[in-house]
PDB file of C-alpha atoms in Angstrom:
ATOM      1  CA  MET A 273      78.699  77.475  99.638  1.00 73.00           C
ATOM      2  CA  SER A 274      75.980  78.955  97.516  1.00 81.00           C
ATOM      3  CA  ARG A 275      76.612  81.799  95.081  1.00 86.00           C
ATOM      4  CA  GLU A 276      74.366  83.976  97.219  1.00 88.00           C
ATOM      5  CA  ARG A 277      76.414  83.347 100.356  1.00 82.00           C
ATOM      6  CA  ILE A 278      79.671  84.038  98.537  1.00 83.00           C
ATOM      7  CA  ALA A 279      78.227  87.301  97.178  1.00 85.00           C
ATOM      8  CA  GLU A 280      77.183  88.290 100.717  1.00 85.00           C
ATOM      9  CA  MET A 281      80.663  87.453 102.015  1.00 83.00           C
ATOM     10  CA  MET A 282      82.208  89.648  99.314  1.00 83.00           C
ATOM     11  CA  GLN A 283      79.983  92.563 100.329  1.00 84.00           C
ATOM     12  CA  ALA A 284      80.706  92.172 104.041  1.00 85.00           C
ATOM     13  CA  MET A 285      84.505  91.979 103.840  1.00 88.00           C
ATOM     14  CA  PRO A 286      87.213  92.228 101.188  1.00 84.00           C
ATOM     15  CA  LEU A 287      87.991  89.447  98.761  1.00 89.00           C
ATOM     16  CA  ILE A 288      91.582  89.365  97.565  1.00 93.00           C
ATOM     17  CA  VAL A 289      92.090  88.054  94.044  1.00 93.00           C
ATOM     18  CA  ALA A 290      95.488  87.418  92.457  1.00 93.00           C
ATOM     19  CA  ARG A 291      95.773  87.454  88.692  1.00 92.00           C
ATOM     20  CA  ARG A 292      98.518  86.885  86.184  1.00 89.00           C
ATOM     21  CA  ASN A 293      97.518  88.578  82.959  1.00 90.00           C
ATOM     22  CA  SER A 294      93.818  87.761  82.624  1.00 89.00           C
ATOM     23  CA  HIS A 295      93.907  84.505  84.611  1.00 92.00           C
ATOM     24  CA  VAL A 296      92.892  84.210  88.260  1.00 93.00           C
ATOM     25  CA  THR A 297      95.777  82.488  90.034  1.00 93.00           C
ATOM     26  CA  GLY A 298      94.581  82.687  93.620  1.00 94.00           C
ATOM     27  CA  PHE A 299      92.097  84.165  96.036  1.00 92.00           C
ATOM     28  CA  LEU A 300      91.674  84.755  99.734  1.00 92.00           C
ATOM     29  CA  MET A 301      88.222  85.168 101.253  1.00 91.00           C
ATOM     30  CA  MET A 302      87.205  86.347 104.674  1.00 92.00           C
ATOM     31  CA  THR A 303      83.905  86.945 106.361  1.00 91.00           C
ATOM     32  CA  THR A 304      82.380  88.070 109.589  1.00 91.00           C
ATOM     33  CA  ARG A 305      81.889  85.546 112.315  1.00 90.00           C
ATOM     34  CA  ALA A 306      78.123  86.192 112.306  1.00 90.00           C
ATOM     35  CA  MET A 307      77.710  85.621 108.569  1.00 88.00           C
ATOM     36  CA  ASN A 308      78.783  81.976 108.718  1.00 86.00           C
ATOM     37  CA  ALA A 309      77.785  81.194 112.313  1.00 86.00           C
ATOM     38  CA  ASP A 310      75.214  78.697 110.999  1.00 89.00           C
ATOM     39  CA  ILE A 311      77.850  76.505 109.323  1.00 91.00           C
ATOM     40  CA  PRO A 312      78.563  73.526 111.618  1.00 96.00           C
ATOM     41  CA  ILE A 313      82.343  73.424 111.080  1.00 96.00           C
ATOM     42  CA  ILE A 314      82.588  77.185 111.785  1.00 95.00           C
ATOM     43  CA  LYS A 315      80.625  76.611 115.018  1.00 96.00           C
ATOM     44  CA  ALA A 316      83.040  73.821 115.942  1.00 97.00           C
ATOM     45  CA  MET A 317      86.039  76.068 115.239  1.00 97.00           C
ATOM     46  CA  PHE A 318      84.758  78.904 117.435  1.00 96.00           C
ATOM     47  CA  THR A 319      83.785  76.431 120.168  1.00 96.00           C
ATOM     48  CA  ALA A 320      87.395  75.206 120.199  1.00 98.00           C
ATOM     49  CA  TYR A 321      88.790  78.765 120.107  1.00 98.00           C
ATOM     50  CA  GLU A 322      86.558  81.767 120.707  1.00 95.00           C
ATOM     51  CA  GLY A 323      88.889  84.420 119.330  1.00 95.00           C
ATOM     52  CA  SER A 324      88.665  88.129 120.017  1.00 94.00           C
ATOM     53  CA  ALA A 325      85.372  90.027 119.975  1.00 92.00           C
ATOM     54  CA  ASP A 326      85.967  91.359 116.446  1.00 91.00           C
ATOM     55  CA  ALA A 327      87.629  88.216 115.046  1.00 94.00           C
ATOM     56  CA  TYR A 328      86.692  87.267 111.497  1.00 93.00           C
ATOM     57  CA  VAL A 329      86.716  83.980 109.617  1.00 94.00           C
ATOM     58  CA  TYR A 330      89.833  83.746 107.437  1.00 92.00           C
ATOM     59  CA  GLY A 331      89.514  81.633 104.333  1.00 87.00           C
ATOM     60  CA  PRO A 332      89.259  79.839 102.199  1.00 88.00           C
ATOM     61  CA  VAL A 333      92.527  80.674 100.524  1.00 89.00           C
ATOM     62  CA  CYS A 334      93.347  78.979  97.231  1.00 90.00           C
ATOM     63  CA  VAL A 335      96.432  79.190  95.025  1.00 91.00           C
ATOM     64  CA  GLY A 336      96.565  77.644  91.561  1.00 91.00           C
ATOM     65  CA  ALA A 337      98.978  74.754  91.114  1.00 88.00           C
ATOM     66  CA  GLU A 338     101.220  76.733  88.726  1.00 88.00           C
ATOM     67  CA  GLU A 339     101.633  79.525  91.303  1.00 87.00           C
ATOM     68  CA  ARG A 340     102.388  77.449  94.392  1.00 87.00           C
ATOM     69  CA  ARG A 341     105.673  77.904  96.250  1.00 85.00           C
ATOM     70  CA  LYS A 342     106.125  81.380  94.774  1.00 88.00           C
ATOM     71  CA  GLY A 343     104.934  83.396  97.797  1.00 86.00           C
ATOM     72  CA  LEU A 344     101.457  84.180  96.457  1.00 89.00           C
ATOM     73  CA  ALA A 345      99.608  83.066  99.605  1.00 88.00           C
ATOM     74  CA  GLN A 346     101.982  85.176 101.711  1.00 88.00           C
ATOM     75  CA  ALA A 347     101.437  88.195  99.441  1.00 91.00           C
ATOM     76  CA  MET A 348      97.653  87.865  99.694  1.00 91.00           C
ATOM     77  CA  PHE A 349      97.958  87.489 103.473  1.00 89.00           C
ATOM     78  CA  ALA A 350     100.080  90.658 103.655  1.00 90.00           C
ATOM     79  CA  GLU A 351      97.357  92.509 101.742  1.00 93.00           C
ATOM     80  CA  LEU A 352      94.747  91.117 104.129  1.00 90.00           C
ATOM     81  CA  LYS A 353      96.706  92.433 107.119  1.00 90.00           C
ATOM     82  CA  ARG A 354      96.915  95.836 105.424  1.00 92.00           C
ATOM     83  CA  LEU A 355      93.146  95.873 104.879  1.00 90.00           C
ATOM     84  CA  GLN A 356      92.277  94.565 108.368  1.00 90.00           C
ATOM     85  CA  PRO A 357      94.980  96.035 110.636  1.00 91.00           C
ATOM     86  CA  GLY A 358      94.939  94.806 114.199  1.00 90.00           C
ATOM     87  CA  ARG A 359      92.036  92.382 113.677  1.00 92.00           C
ATOM     88  CA  GLU A 360      92.285  88.686 114.387  1.00 95.00           C
ATOM     89  CA  GLY A 361      91.579  86.196 111.620  1.00 94.00           C
ATOM     90  CA  VAL A 362      90.656  82.675 112.710  1.00 97.00           C
ATOM     91  CA  LEU A 363      90.871  79.638 110.449  1.00 95.00           C
ATOM     92  CA  PHE A 364      90.847  75.877 110.559  1.00 97.00           C
ATOM     93  CA  ILE A 365      93.113  73.499 108.667  1.00 97.00           C
ATOM     94  CA  ARG A 366      92.628  69.767 108.450  1.00 97.00           C
ATOM     95  CA  LEU A 367      95.478  68.043 110.242  1.00 97.00           C
ATOM     96  CA  ASP A 368      96.548  66.099 107.137  1.00 97.00           C
ATOM     97  CA  ASN A 369      96.833  69.231 104.949  1.00 95.00           C
ATOM     98  CA  GLU A 370     100.572  69.598 105.415  1.00 93.00           C
ATOM     99  CA  ALA A 371     101.055  72.188 102.656  1.00 88.00           C
ATOM    100  CA  SER A 372      98.499  74.548 104.185  1.00 90.00           C
ATOM    101  CA  LEU A 373      99.886  74.014 107.674  1.00 93.00           C
ATOM    102  CA  ARG A 374     103.416  74.873 106.495  1.00 90.00           C
ATOM    103  CA  ALA A 375     102.227  77.924 104.551  1.00 88.00           C
ATOM    104  CA  HIS A 376     100.265  79.379 107.466  1.00 91.00           C
ATOM    105  CA  ILE A 377     103.078  78.772 109.936  1.00 92.00           C
ATOM    106  CA  ARG A 378     105.436  80.603 107.521  1.00 88.00           C
ATOM    107  CA  MET A 379     102.953  83.508 107.512  1.00 88.00           C
ATOM    108  CA  GLY A 380     103.338  83.771 111.277  1.00 90.00           C
ATOM    109  CA  MET A 381     100.003  82.271 112.257  1.00 93.00           C
ATOM    110  CA  LYS A 382      99.879  80.306 115.481  1.00 96.00           C
ATOM    111  CA  GLU A 383      97.980  77.174 116.405  1.00 97.00           C
ATOM    112  CA  THR A 384      95.392  78.040 119.066  1.00 97.00           C
ATOM    113  CA  ALA A 385      93.246  74.900 119.408  1.00 98.00           C
ATOM    114  CA  LYS A 386      92.288  71.520 117.984  1.00 98.00           C
ATOM    115  CA  PHE A 387      88.914  69.985 117.233  1.00 98.00           C
ATOM    116  CA  ARG A 388      87.370  66.951 115.608  1.00 98.00           C
ATOM    117  CA  PHE A 389      84.580  67.272 113.047  1.00 98.00           C
ATOM    118  CA  ASN A 390      82.910  64.546 110.973  1.00 97.00           C
ATOM    119  CA  GLY A 391      85.692  62.097 111.744  1.00 97.00           C
ATOM    120  CA  SER A 392      88.585  64.407 110.816  1.00 97.00           C
ATOM    121  CA  ASP A 393      91.002  66.311 113.056  1.00 98.00           C
ATOM    122  CA  TYR A 394      91.502  70.047 112.568  1.00 98.00           C
ATOM    123  CA  LEU A 395      93.834  72.689 113.947  1.00 98.00           C
ATOM    124  CA  VAL A 396      92.658  76.231 114.608  1.00 98.00           C
ATOM    125  CA  PHE A 397      95.073  79.021 113.714  1.00 97.00           C
ATOM    126  CA  SER A 398      95.009  82.726 114.419  1.00 95.00           C
TER     127      SER A 398
END
């Protein structure tokens, strides 16, 4: 994504940043459905699973290697739920990304659909 698009995403919805001392250790982005409706993989995701009327795009979420398996993704997700109470976040995860699949299942997200894009299989979670 371009810097401009990321800046627009940050203005439209919260960006959660985790830091340890002065180092960024993780982040979780989200955006409106409309903002990224022109991105082909986002179109494919919402074709596979429409989501609620006010659903937003969840992700990407990234956690630095030194912080993995310490609950950071879950903590950022809890903050997201606090900031967006009652709203549905929709995301896709490539089928071979086992770590992300496990993490999102642990967070209580549920698989809602599957789709294929550019030769890879994806699961949709909400």
